PDB file of C-alpha atoms in Angstrom:
ATOM      1  CA  MET A 973     -19.341  -9.483  -1.077  1.00 38.00           C
ATOM      2  CA  SER A 974     -22.433  -8.506  -3.015  1.00 39.00           C
ATOM      3  CA  THR A 975     -22.837  -5.269  -1.047  1.00 41.00           C
ATOM      4  CA  SER A 976     -19.424  -4.033  -2.177  1.00 44.00           C
ATOM      5  CA  ARG A 977     -20.140  -4.763  -5.838  1.00 44.00           C
ATOM      6  CA  ARG A 978     -23.681  -3.432  -6.080  1.00 50.00           C
ATOM      7  CA  PRO A 979     -22.763   0.305  -6.377  1.00 58.00           C
ATOM      8  CA  ILE A 980     -20.479  -0.455  -9.361  1.00 69.00           C
ATOM      9  CA  GLY A 981     -23.020  -2.531 -11.278  1.00 73.00           C
ATOM     10  CA  LEU A 982     -25.322   0.264 -12.458  1.00 75.00           C
ATOM     11  CA  PRO A 983     -22.693   2.668 -13.914  1.00 75.00           C
ATOM     12  CA  VAL A 984     -20.833  -0.212 -15.527  1.00 78.00           C
ATOM     13  CA  THR A 985     -24.033  -1.525 -17.115  1.00 82.00           C
ATOM     14  CA  ILE A 986     -24.958   1.924 -18.450  1.00 82.00           C
ATOM     15  CA  ALA A 987     -21.426   2.479 -19.791  1.00 81.00           C
ATOM     16  CA  VAL A 988     -21.347  -0.925 -21.513  1.00 85.00           C
ATOM     17  CA  VAL A 989     -24.728  -0.250 -23.148  1.00 87.00           C
ATOM     18  CA  MET A 990     -23.498   3.155 -24.347  1.00 86.00           C
ATOM     19  CA  ILE A 991     -20.291   1.623 -25.718  1.00 88.00           C
ATOM     20  CA  VAL A 992     -22.223  -1.052 -27.617  1.00 89.00           C
ATOM     21  CA  LEU A 993     -24.594   1.553 -29.068  1.00 89.00           C
ATOM     22  CA  LEU A 994     -21.680   3.749 -30.154  1.00 88.00           C
ATOM     23  CA  VAL A 995     -19.901   0.810 -31.787  1.00 89.00           C
ATOM     24  CA  VAL A 996     -23.104  -0.082 -33.663  1.00 90.00           C
ATOM     25  CA  LEU A 997     -23.500   3.583 -34.639  1.00 89.00           C
ATOM     26  CA  ILE A 998     -19.924   3.772 -35.960  1.00 88.00           C
ATOM     27  CA  ILE A 999     -20.341   0.587 -37.994  1.00 90.00           C
ATOM     28  CA  GLY A1000     -23.698   1.809 -39.293  1.00 89.00           C
ATOM     29  CA  TRP A1001     -22.251   5.198 -40.231  1.00 88.00           C
ATOM     30  CA  VAL A1002     -19.387   3.591 -42.167  1.00 88.00           C
ATOM     31  CA  LEU A1003     -21.699   1.177 -43.989  1.00 89.00           C
ATOM     32  CA  LEU A1004     -24.234   3.868 -44.887  1.00 88.00           C
ATOM     33  CA  THR A1005     -21.666   6.353 -46.204  1.00 88.00           C
ATOM     34  CA  VAL A1006     -19.840   3.666 -48.215  1.00 88.00           C
ATOM     35  CA  TRP A1007     -23.168   2.440 -49.614  1.00 89.00           C
ATOM     36  CA  GLY A1008     -24.139   6.024 -50.500  1.00 86.00           C
ATOM     37  CA  ALA A1009     -20.787   6.705 -52.195  1.00 82.00           C
ATOM     38  CA  TYR A1010     -21.136   3.640 -54.433  1.00 84.00           C
ATOM     39  CA  ASN A1011     -24.791   4.231 -55.274  1.00 84.00           C
ATOM     40  CA  ASP A1012     -24.721   7.984 -55.836  1.00 82.00           C
ATOM     41  CA  GLU A1013     -21.813   8.839 -58.076  1.00 79.00           C
ATOM     42  CA  ASP A1014     -22.721  12.529 -58.157  1.00 78.00           C
ATOM     43  CA  SER A1015     -22.340  12.838 -54.372  1.00 82.00           C
ATOM     44  CA  ALA A1016     -19.522  10.291 -53.988  1.00 82.00           C
ATOM     45  CA  VAL A1017     -16.955  12.985 -53.139  1.00 85.00           C
ATOM     46  CA  LEU A1018     -19.204  14.317 -50.378  1.00 85.00           C
ATOM     47  CA  TYR A1019     -19.738  10.826 -48.956  1.00 82.00           C
ATOM     48  CA  TRP A1020     -16.012  10.024 -48.944  1.00 86.00           C
ATOM     49  CA  THR A1021     -15.338  13.384 -47.264  1.00 86.00           C
ATOM     50  CA  ILE A1022     -17.820  13.025 -44.422  1.00 87.00           C
ATOM     51  CA  LEU A1023     -16.971   9.348 -43.843  1.00 86.00           C
ATOM     52  CA  PRO A1024     -13.692   9.934 -41.923  1.00 87.00           C
ATOM     53  CA  ILE A1025     -15.029  13.074 -40.231  1.00 88.00           C
ATOM     54  CA  GLY A1026     -18.044  11.268 -38.823  1.00 86.00           C
ATOM     55  CA  ALA A1027     -16.030   8.176 -37.940  1.00 85.00           C
ATOM     56  CA  ILE A1028     -13.440  10.252 -36.068  1.00 89.00           C
ATOM     57  CA  PHE A1029     -16.160  12.153 -34.217  1.00 88.00           C
ATOM     58  CA  LEU A1030     -17.973   8.985 -33.144  1.00 86.00           C
ATOM     59  CA  ALA A1031     -14.677   7.299 -32.172  1.00 87.00           C
ATOM     60  CA  THR A1032     -13.840  10.335 -30.009  1.00 89.00           C
ATOM     61  CA  VAL A1033     -17.199  10.075 -28.283  1.00 87.00           C
ATOM     62  CA  LEU A1034     -16.588   6.343 -27.761  1.00 87.00           C
ATOM     63  CA  GLY A1035     -13.191   7.059 -26.229  1.00 88.00           C
ATOM     64  CA  GLY A1036     -14.753   9.677 -23.956  1.00 87.00           C
ATOM     65  CA  VAL A1037     -17.393   7.222 -22.736  1.00 85.00           C
ATOM     66  CA  ILE A1038     -14.750   4.577 -21.996  1.00 87.00           C
ATOM     67  CA  PHE A1039     -12.585   7.144 -20.198  1.00 87.00           C
ATOM     68  CA  TYR A1040     -15.549   8.346 -18.159  1.00 84.00           C
ATOM     69  CA  MET A1041     -16.440   4.752 -17.258  1.00 83.00           C
ATOM     70  CA  VAL A1042     -12.902   4.103 -16.002  1.00 84.00           C
ATOM     71  CA  LEU A1043     -12.928   7.301 -13.922  1.00 84.00           C
ATOM     72  CA  SER A1044     -16.351   6.434 -12.495  1.00 81.00           C
ATOM     73  CA  ILE A1045     -15.260   2.940 -11.480  1.00 80.00           C
ATOM     74  CA  LYS A1046     -12.099   4.322  -9.843  1.00 78.00           C
ATOM     75  CA  SER A1047     -14.124   6.937  -7.999  1.00 79.00           C
ATOM     76  CA  ILE A1048     -16.647   4.372  -6.749  1.00 77.00           C
ATOM     77  CA  ASN A1049     -13.875   2.012  -5.641  1.00 73.00           C
ATOM     78  CA  LEU A1050     -12.159   4.875  -3.826  1.00 73.00           C
ATOM     79  CA  ASN A1051     -15.405   5.732  -2.041  1.00 75.00           C
ATOM     80  CA  ILE A1052     -15.796   2.095  -0.999  1.00 69.00           C
ATOM     81  CA  ARG A1053     -12.215   1.991   0.296  1.00 68.00           C
ATOM     82  CA  GLN A1054     -12.742   5.254   2.174  1.00 70.00           C
ATOM     83  CA  ALA A1055     -15.895   3.841   3.762  1.00 70.00           C
ATOM     84  CA  ASN A1056     -13.922   0.729   4.763  1.00 66.00           C
ATOM     85  CA  PHE A1057     -11.190   2.992   6.128  1.00 65.00           C
ATOM     86  CA  ILE A1058     -13.681   4.914   8.277  1.00 70.00           C
ATOM     87  CA  ASP A1059     -15.168   1.627   9.554  1.00 67.00           C
ATOM     88  CA  SER A1060     -11.684   0.338  10.294  1.00 66.00           C
ATOM     89  CA  VAL A1061     -10.517   3.468  12.125  1.00 70.00           C
ATOM     90  CA  THR A1062     -13.772   3.612  14.105  1.00 72.00           C
ATOM     91  CA  HIS A1063     -13.304  -0.011  15.149  1.00 67.00           C
ATOM     92  CA  GLU A1064      -9.612   0.535  15.909  1.00 70.00           C
ATOM     93  CA  LEU A1065     -10.462   3.481  18.156  1.00 77.00           C
ATOM     94  CA  LYS A1066     -13.511   2.060  19.902  1.00 79.00           C
ATOM     95  CA  SER A1067     -12.129  -1.398  20.738  1.00 78.00           C
ATOM     96  CA  PRO A1068      -9.084  -0.364  22.814  1.00 80.00           C
ATOM     97  CA  ILE A1069     -10.959   2.552  24.398  1.00 86.00           C
ATOM     98  CA  ALA A1070     -13.799   0.242  25.468  1.00 86.00           C
ATOM     99  CA  SER A1071     -11.247  -2.245  26.806  1.00 84.00           C
ATOM    100  CA  LEU A1072      -9.371   0.444  28.743  1.00 86.00           C
ATOM    101  CA  LYS A1073     -12.627   1.766  30.183  1.00 88.00           C
ATOM    102  CA  LEU A1074     -13.696  -1.708  31.313  1.00 87.00           C
ATOM    103  CA  TYR A1075     -10.386  -2.515  33.031  1.00 84.00           C
ATOM    104  CA  LEU A1076     -10.184   0.903  34.718  1.00 88.00           C
ATOM    105  CA  GLN A1077     -13.751   0.581  36.007  1.00 87.00           C
ATOM    106  CA  THR A1078     -12.941  -2.904  37.319  1.00 87.00           C
ATOM    107  CA  LEU A1079      -9.805  -1.660  39.113  1.00 85.00           C
ATOM    108  CA  ASN A1080     -11.722   1.296  40.533  1.00 85.00           C
ATOM    109  CA  ARG A1081     -14.767  -0.595  41.771  1.00 86.00           C
ATOM    110  CA  LEU A1082     -13.437  -4.021  42.713  1.00 84.00           C
ATOM    111  CA  LYS A1083     -10.551  -5.249  44.794  1.00 84.00           C
ATOM    112  CA  VAL A1084      -8.451  -7.523  42.583  1.00 83.00           C
ATOM    113  CA  SER A1085      -5.442  -9.629  43.399  1.00 86.00           C
ATOM    114  CA  GLU A1086      -1.920  -8.510  42.573  1.00 85.00           C
ATOM    115  CA  ALA A1087      -1.647 -11.070  39.761  1.00 87.00           C
ATOM    116  CA  GLU A1088      -4.933  -9.888  38.239  1.00 85.00           C
ATOM    117  CA  ALA A1089      -3.809  -6.272  38.500  1.00 86.00           C
ATOM    118  CA  VAL A1090      -0.572  -7.073  36.674  1.00 86.00           C
ATOM    119  CA  GLU A1091      -2.556  -8.806  33.932  1.00 86.00           C
ATOM    120  CA  PHE A1092      -4.958  -5.844  33.684  1.00 87.00           C
ATOM    121  CA  TYR A1093      -2.101  -3.332  33.407  1.00 87.00           C
ATOM    122  CA  GLY A1094      -0.421  -5.469  30.735  1.00 84.00           C
ATOM    123  CA  THR A1095      -3.608  -5.573  28.674  1.00 85.00           C
ATOM    124  CA  MET A1096      -4.139  -1.835  29.069  1.00 88.00           C
ATOM    125  CA  LEU A1097      -0.577  -1.190  27.929  1.00 85.00           C
ATOM    126  CA  LYS A1098      -1.227  -3.242  24.783  1.00 80.00           C
ATOM    127  CA  ASP A1099      -4.378  -1.194  24.119  1.00 81.00           C
ATOM    128  CA  VAL A1100      -2.451   2.063  24.534  1.00 85.00           C
ATOM    129  CA  GLU A1101       0.266   0.807  22.163  1.00 78.00           C
ATOM    130  CA  ARG A1102      -2.428  -0.146  19.650  1.00 74.00           C
ATOM    131  CA  LEU A1103      -3.865   3.386  19.824  1.00 81.00           C
ATOM    132  CA  ASP A1104      -0.398   4.890  19.526  1.00 78.00           C
ATOM    133  CA  HIS A1105       0.327   2.733  16.462  1.00 71.00           C
ATOM    134  CA  LEU A1106      -2.931   3.832  14.807  1.00 74.00           C
ATOM    135  CA  ILE A1107      -2.338   7.531  15.491  1.00 78.00           C
ATOM    136  CA  ASN A1108       1.224   7.294  14.165  1.00 74.00           C
ATOM    137  CA  HIS A1109      -0.082   5.711  10.943  1.00 66.00           C
ATOM    138  CA  LEU A1110      -2.581   8.516  10.449  1.00 71.00           C
ATOM    139  CA  LEU A1111       0.041  11.187  11.163  1.00 71.00           C
ATOM    140  CA  GLU A1112       2.510   9.531   8.768  1.00 69.00           C
ATOM    141  CA  ALA A1113      -0.102   9.457   6.005  1.00 65.00           C
ATOM    142  CA  GLY A1114      -0.874  13.130   6.598  1.00 65.00           C
ATOM    143  CA  ARG A1115       2.804  14.121   6.357  1.00 68.00           C
ATOM    144  CA  LEU A1116       3.498  12.360   3.055  1.00 67.00           C
ATOM    145  CA  ASP A1117       2.860  15.480   0.966  1.00 63.00           C
ATOM    146  CA  ARG A1118       5.054  17.675   3.156  1.00 65.00           C
ATOM    147  CA  SER A1119       8.214  18.946   1.479  1.00 63.00           C
ATOM    148  CA  ARG A1120      11.465  17.929   3.172  1.00 65.00           C
ATOM    149  CA  ASP A1121      14.674  19.794   3.821  1.00 61.00           C
ATOM    150  CA  GLU A1122      17.634  18.088   2.151  1.00 66.00           C
ATOM    151  CA  ALA A1123      19.701  19.062   5.197  1.00 62.00           C
ATOM    152  CA  GLU A1124      17.714  16.506   7.231  1.00 75.00           C
ATOM    153  CA  ALA A1125      19.445  13.645   5.406  1.00 84.00           C
ATOM    154  CA  GLU A1126      22.206  11.876   7.347  1.00 90.00           C
ATOM    155  CA  GLU A1127      24.602   8.949   7.221  1.00 92.00           C
ATOM    156  CA  ILE A1128      22.692   5.839   8.305  1.00 93.00           C
ATOM    157  CA  ARG A1129      23.859   2.323   9.069  1.00 94.00           C
ATOM    158  CA  LEU A1130      21.073   0.477   7.287  1.00 95.00           C
ATOM    159  CA  ASP A1131      21.878  -2.869   8.920  1.00 94.00           C
ATOM    160  CA  LYS A1132      21.637  -1.358  12.422  1.00 95.00           C
ATOM    161  CA  LEU A1133      18.396   0.398  11.527  1.00 95.00           C
ATOM    162  CA  LEU A1134      16.885  -2.933  10.432  1.00 95.00           C
ATOM    163  CA  ILE A1135      17.957  -4.524  13.726  1.00 95.00           C
ATOM    164  CA  GLY A1136      16.234  -1.695  15.598  1.00 93.00           C
ATOM    165  CA  CYS A1137      13.037  -2.098  13.560  1.00 91.00           C
ATOM    166  CA  ALA A1138      13.028  -5.844  14.206  1.00 93.00           C
ATOM    167  CA  ASP A1139      13.547  -5.352  17.957  1.00 91.00           C
ATOM    168  CA  ALA A1140      10.727  -2.787  18.091  1.00 85.00           C
ATOM    169  CA  SER A1141       8.295  -5.186  16.373  1.00 86.00           C
ATOM    170  CA  LEU A1142       9.288  -8.032  18.681  1.00 87.00           C
ATOM    171  CA  LEU A1143       8.660  -5.803  21.682  1.00 81.00           C
ATOM    172  CA  LEU A1144       5.295  -4.662  20.307  1.00 77.00           C
ATOM    173  CA  TYR A1145       4.066  -8.229  19.741  1.00 80.00           C
ATOM    174  CA  ARG A1146       5.797  -9.685  22.839  1.00 81.00           C
ATOM    175  CA  ALA A1147       7.421 -12.196  20.478  1.00 86.00           C
ATOM    176  CA  PRO A1148      10.601 -14.254  21.066  1.00 89.00           C
ATOM    177  CA  ARG A1149      13.846 -13.128  19.410  1.00 89.00           C
ATOM    178  CA  GLU A1150      14.111 -16.268  17.270  1.00 90.00           C
ATOM    179  CA  MET A1151      10.922 -15.320  15.421  1.00 92.00           C
ATOM    180  CA  ILE A1152      12.966 -12.960  13.222  1.00 94.00           C
ATOM    181  CA  GLU A1153      16.018 -14.242  11.355  1.00 94.00           C
ATOM    182  CA  LEU A1154      18.478 -11.582  10.165  1.00 95.00           C
ATOM    183  CA  HIS A1155      20.963 -11.840   7.292  1.00 94.00           C
ATOM    184  CA  LEU A1156      22.428  -8.363   7.006  1.00 95.00           C
ATOM    185  CA  GLN A1157      25.400  -7.063   5.064  1.00 94.00           C
ATOM    186  CA  PRO A1158      26.720  -3.941   6.850  1.00 93.00           C
ATOM    187  CA  CYS A1159      26.347  -0.819   4.723  1.00 94.00           C
ATOM    188  CA  VAL A1160      25.864   2.937   4.958  1.00 94.00           C
ATOM    189  CA  MET A1161      23.564   5.240   3.012  1.00 92.00           C
ATOM    190  CA  HIS A1162      22.891   8.978   3.001  1.00 90.00           C
ATOM    191  CA  SER A1163      19.157   9.187   3.564  1.00 91.00           C
ATOM    192  CA  TYR A1164      16.368  10.093   5.970  1.00 88.00           C
ATOM    193  CA  HIS A1165      16.289   8.057   9.165  1.00 88.00           C
ATOM    194  CA  GLY A1166      12.586   8.671   9.834  1.00 84.00           C
ATOM    195  CA  ASP A1167      11.518   7.537   6.349  1.00 88.00           C
ATOM    196  CA  LEU A1168      13.584   4.349   6.467  1.00 92.00           C
ATOM    197  CA  ASP A1169      12.334   3.537   9.952  1.00 89.00           C
ATOM    198  CA  ILE A1170       8.697   3.928   8.872  1.00 88.00           C
ATOM    199  CA  ILE A1171       9.218   1.803   5.736  1.00 92.00           C
ATOM    200  CA  PHE A1172      10.773  -1.196   7.428  1.00 94.00           C
ATOM    201  CA  ARG A1173       8.758  -1.083  10.628  1.00 90.00           C
ATOM    202  CA  ASN A1174       5.589  -1.216   8.521  1.00 89.00           C
ATOM    203  CA  LEU A1175       6.858  -4.170   6.483  1.00 93.00           C
ATOM    204  CA  ILE A1176       8.043  -6.122   9.537  1.00 93.00           C
ATOM    205  CA  ASP A1177       4.850  -5.290  11.417  1.00 88.00           C
ATOM    206  CA  ASN A1178       2.750  -6.598   8.494  1.00 86.00           C
ATOM    207  CA  ALA A1179       4.805  -9.785   8.320  1.00 89.00           C
ATOM    208  CA  MET A1180       4.345 -10.508  12.025  1.00 88.00           C
ATOM    209  CA  LYS A1181       0.685  -9.499  12.076  1.00 84.00           C
ATOM    210  CA  TYR A1182      -0.427 -11.810   9.265  1.00 82.00           C
ATOM    211  CA  SER A1183       1.849 -14.772   9.973  1.00 82.00           C
ATOM    212  CA  GLY A1184       0.219 -15.680  13.287  1.00 75.00           C
ATOM    213  CA  ALA A1185       1.697 -17.266  16.390  1.00 75.00           C
ATOM    214  CA  ASP A1186       4.060 -19.524  14.386  1.00 81.00           C
ATOM    215  CA  ALA A1187       5.498 -16.640  12.415  1.00 85.00           C
ATOM    216  CA  HIS A1188       8.991 -16.937  10.992  1.00 89.00           C
ATOM    217  CA  ILE A1189      10.277 -13.693   9.509  1.00 93.00           C
ATOM    218  CA  GLU A1190      13.448 -13.441   7.427  1.00 94.00           C
ATOM    219  CA  ILE A1191      15.136 -10.103   6.747  1.00 95.00           C
ATOM    220  CA  HIS A1192      17.914 -10.022   4.161  1.00 96.00           C
ATOM    221  CA  LEU A1193      20.093  -7.023   3.324  1.00 96.00           C
ATOM    222  CA  ARG A1194      22.656  -7.131   0.537  1.00 94.00           C
ATOM    223  CA  LEU A1195      24.573  -4.500  -1.361  1.00 93.00           C
ATOM    224  CA  GLU A1196      24.643  -4.515  -5.158  1.00 90.00           C
ATOM    225  CA  PRO A1197      27.701  -3.334  -7.180  1.00 86.00           C
ATOM    226  CA  ASN A1198      25.681  -0.357  -8.513  1.00 86.00           C
ATOM    227  CA  GLN A1199      25.395   1.138  -4.999  1.00 89.00           C
ATOM    228  CA  LYS A1200      21.892  -0.180  -4.444  1.00 93.00           C
ATOM    229  CA  ALA A1201      20.753  -1.773  -1.197  1.00 95.00           C
ATOM    230  CA  ILE A1202      18.317  -4.682  -1.558  1.00 95.00           C
ATOM    231  CA  VAL A1203      16.198  -5.393   1.525  1.00 96.00           C
ATOM    232  CA  GLU A1204      13.905  -8.421   1.577  1.00 95.00           C
ATOM    233  CA  VAL A1205      11.280  -9.025   4.265  1.00 94.00           C
ATOM    234  CA  SER A1206       9.676 -12.450   3.910  1.00 93.00           C
ATOM    235  CA  ASP A1207       7.211 -14.361   6.075  1.00 91.00           C
ATOM    236  CA  ASN A1208       5.433 -17.718   6.212  1.00 88.00           C
ATOM    237  CA  GLY A1209       1.906 -16.333   6.277  1.00 86.00           C
ATOM    238  CA  PRO A1210      -1.027 -17.042   3.915  1.00 85.00           C
ATOM    239  CA  GLY A1211       0.459 -14.939   1.117  1.00 84.00           C
ATOM    240  CA  ILE A1212      -1.130 -12.407  -1.235  1.00 85.00           C
ATOM    241  CA  PRO A1213      -2.979 -13.450  -4.432  1.00 83.00           C
ATOM    242  CA  LYS A1214      -1.147 -12.392  -7.586  1.00 84.00           C
ATOM    243  CA  GLY A1215      -4.131 -10.384  -8.762  1.00 79.00           C
ATOM    244  CA  MET A1216      -3.962  -8.190  -5.651  1.00 81.00           C
ATOM    245  CA  ARG A1217      -0.217  -7.572  -5.511  1.00 80.00           C
ATOM    246  CA  ARG A1218      -0.352  -4.273  -7.349  1.00 80.00           C
ATOM    247  CA  LYS A1219      -3.511  -3.088  -5.632  1.00 80.00           C
ATOM    248  CA  ILE A1220      -2.311  -3.533  -2.038  1.00 83.00           C
ATOM    249  CA  PHE A1221      -0.108  -0.434  -2.329  1.00 82.00           C
ATOM    250  CA  GLY A1222      -3.137   1.769  -2.930  1.00 75.00           C
ATOM    251  CA  ARG A1223      -4.538   4.066  -0.282  1.00 68.00           C
ATOM    252  CA  PHE A1224      -7.116   2.469   2.074  1.00 59.00           C
ATOM    253  CA  VAL A1225      -6.703  -0.925   0.350  1.00 61.00           C
ATOM    254  CA  ARG A1226      -7.079  -4.060   2.475  1.00 60.00           C
ATOM    255  CA  LEU A1227      -7.928  -7.583   1.416  1.00 53.00           C
ATOM    256  CA  GLY A1228     -11.459  -8.815   2.061  1.00 49.00           C
ATOM    257  CA  LEU A1229     -14.448  -7.086   3.622  1.00 43.00           C
ATOM    258  CA  GLU A1230     -13.945  -4.841   6.620  1.00 41.00           C
ATOM    259  CA  LEU A1231     -16.301  -6.699   8.942  1.00 37.00           C
ATOM    260  CA  GLN A1232     -14.820 -10.092   8.038  1.00 38.00           C
ATOM    261  CA  ARG A1233     -11.177  -9.280   8.782  1.00 45.00           C
ATOM    262  CA  GLU A1234      -9.471 -10.846  11.748  1.00 51.00           C
ATOM    263  CA  LYS A1235      -6.465  -8.490  11.871  1.00 54.00           C
ATOM    264  CA  PRO A1236      -6.609  -4.802  12.823  1.00 53.00           C
ATOM    265  CA  GLY A1237      -5.394  -2.151  10.411  1.00 55.00           C
ATOM    266  CA  THR A1238      -6.317   0.888   8.343  1.00 58.00           C
ATOM    267  CA  GLY A1239      -5.069   0.016   4.849  1.00 63.00           C
ATOM    268  CA  LEU A1240      -2.492   2.821   4.980  1.00 74.00           C
ATOM    269  CA  GLY A1241       0.671   0.899   5.850  1.00 79.00           C
ATOM    270  CA  LEU A1242       1.713  -0.293   2.388  1.00 87.00           C
ATOM    271  CA  TYR A1243       0.545   2.962   0.790  1.00 84.00           C
ATOM    272  CA  ILE A1244       2.937   4.802   3.123  1.00 85.00           C
ATOM    273  CA  VAL A1245       5.714   2.314   2.312  1.00 89.00           C
ATOM    274  CA  ARG A1246       5.361   2.745  -1.455  1.00 90.00           C
ATOM    275  CA  THR A1247       5.132   6.549  -1.238  1.00 88.00           C
ATOM    276  CA  LEU A1248       8.236   6.876   0.951  1.00 89.00           C
ATOM    277  CA  VAL A1249      10.248   4.401  -1.135  1.00 93.00           C
ATOM    278  CA  ARG A1250       9.439   6.373  -4.291  1.00 91.00           C
ATOM    279  CA  ARG A1251      10.457   9.601  -2.551  1.00 90.00           C
ATOM    280  CA  LEU A1252      13.806   7.984  -1.866  1.00 91.00           C
ATOM    281  CA  ARG A1253      14.033   7.139  -5.604  1.00 92.00           C
ATOM    282  CA  GLY A1254      13.726   3.439  -4.871  1.00 94.00           C
ATOM    283  CA  SER A1255      11.253   0.682  -5.708  1.00 94.00           C
ATOM    284  CA  VAL A1256       9.218  -1.931  -3.844  1.00 94.00           C
ATOM    285  CA  LYS A1257       7.611  -5.116  -5.122  1.00 93.00           C
ATOM    286  CA  VAL A1258       5.953  -8.181  -3.648  1.00 92.00           C
ATOM    287  CA  THR A1259       6.495 -11.832  -4.598  1.00 91.00           C
ATOM    288  CA  ASP A1260       6.034 -15.293  -3.107  1.00 87.00           C
ATOM    289  CA  GLY A1261       7.998 -16.188   0.012  1.00 80.00           C
ATOM    290  CA  ARG A1262      11.442 -17.768  -0.172  1.00 71.00           C
ATOM    291  CA  GLN A1263      10.087 -21.258   0.450  1.00 70.00           C
ATOM    292  CA  GLY A1264       7.122 -20.827  -1.893  1.00 71.00           C
ATOM    293  CA  GLN A1265       4.893 -19.952   1.063  1.00 80.00           C
ATOM    294  CA  GLY A1266       3.993 -16.569   2.442  1.00 87.00           C
ATOM    295  CA  THR A1267       4.965 -13.169   1.103  1.00 91.00           C
ATOM    296  CA  ARG A1268       8.256 -11.434   0.318  1.00 93.00           C
ATOM    297  CA  PHE A1269       8.601  -7.672  -0.029  1.00 95.00           C
ATOM    298  CA  ILE A1270      11.704  -6.522  -1.906  1.00 95.00           C
ATOM    299  CA  VAL A1271      12.804  -2.913  -1.397  1.00 96.00           C
ATOM    300  CA  THR A1272      15.539  -1.457  -3.599  1.00 95.00           C
ATOM    301  CA  LEU A1273      17.181   1.787  -2.418  1.00 95.00           C
ATOM    302  CA  PRO A1274      19.927   3.741  -4.218  1.00 93.00           C
ATOM    303  CA  GLY A1275      22.939   5.450  -2.669  1.00 89.00           C
ATOM    304  CA  ALA A1276      24.242   2.672  -0.412  1.00 92.00           C
ATOM    305  CA  ARG A1277      27.909   1.817   0.034  1.00 90.00           C
ATOM    306  CA  PRO A1278      30.117  -0.512   2.107  1.00 89.00           C
ATOM    307  CA  LEU A1279      31.320   0.672   5.511  1.00 82.00           C
ATOM    308  CA  ASN A1280      34.925   1.158   4.412  1.00 76.00           C
ATOM    309  CA  GLU A1281      34.074   3.237   1.336  1.00 66.00           C
ATOM    310  CA  THR A1282      34.369   7.048   1.475  1.00 59.00           C
ATOM    311  CA  PRO A1283      31.424   9.046   0.099  1.00 58.00           C
ATOM    312  CA  GLN A1284      32.085  10.731  -3.247  1.00 53.00           C
ATOM    313  CA  SER A1285      31.325  14.180  -1.813  1.00 47.00           C
ATOM    314  CA  GLU A1286      34.048  13.752   0.830  1.00 48.00           C
ATOM    315  CA  GLU A1287      36.545  12.549  -1.799  1.00 47.00           C
ATOM    316  CA  GLN A1288      35.825  15.637  -3.903  1.00 44.00           C
ATOM    317  CA  ASN A1289      36.200  17.960  -0.899  1.00 44.00           C
ATOM    318  CA  ALA A1290      39.486  16.311   0.052  1.00 41.00           C
ATOM    319  CA  ALA A1291      40.778  16.780  -3.492  1.00 41.00           C
TER     320      ALA A1291
END
């Protein structure tokens, strides 16, 4: 923990010292000019004139120092997160590649039983899926700034999409079907299938990853009267401290130190979720789980409607 804080200590200390000196200088300037105005009646007008000018100048410098300190701290934190990201990606790439190499060398050099071969192939498939998941995350993050064609939007059954995302996560983690409990109100929305798939697969994947072997995931979908779809993904994992709930949506942000984490990841998943939700003019927030344990992500998306309701554009065309 100390290694991650040490680079921030020096600039913060210098900035604090500068701020204190500027505050003392401002107070001293005000006291000296007021004292001079009262003790030198001939120059009182001059003193009262330069008092606000000097005070404003020094206050501007103080504001600049504070602003520079904030930017410096953000820049240092970003550099630390980028270093963690590089460590994470390096580990995520090397581990499955080393595992694949070991199993392939074993199969090539030794004669193994059929049961052992099946186990080896299963493990290698998991490693390949892990690599595929990592590469997809990196590609998704790289495509976030790409402009989209409005013509790509389509009519999507949000409840069916959530079922597909849940099934994909269960298949990835080789988890039983009862691990995910679905409470879905059927609805349709005009949106981008790829964006919605990425959003909810990331949230469900996070829930399963951090909840462990006894994970119990609940996915709720309900439709509000104002044509907003509310999707909740909750788990029974360790939860997220309140002080970190805003920070986890930042780029490269992961809880804890990189070398101390037990779960793989790059710190891009929730950043991608927040960015895509905002592009869809929605919102995402995180709270405690439904039973007071774990984490619950609440995604609000506009433009949803019941299955039996005709879109406004079609009503206008028909008229």
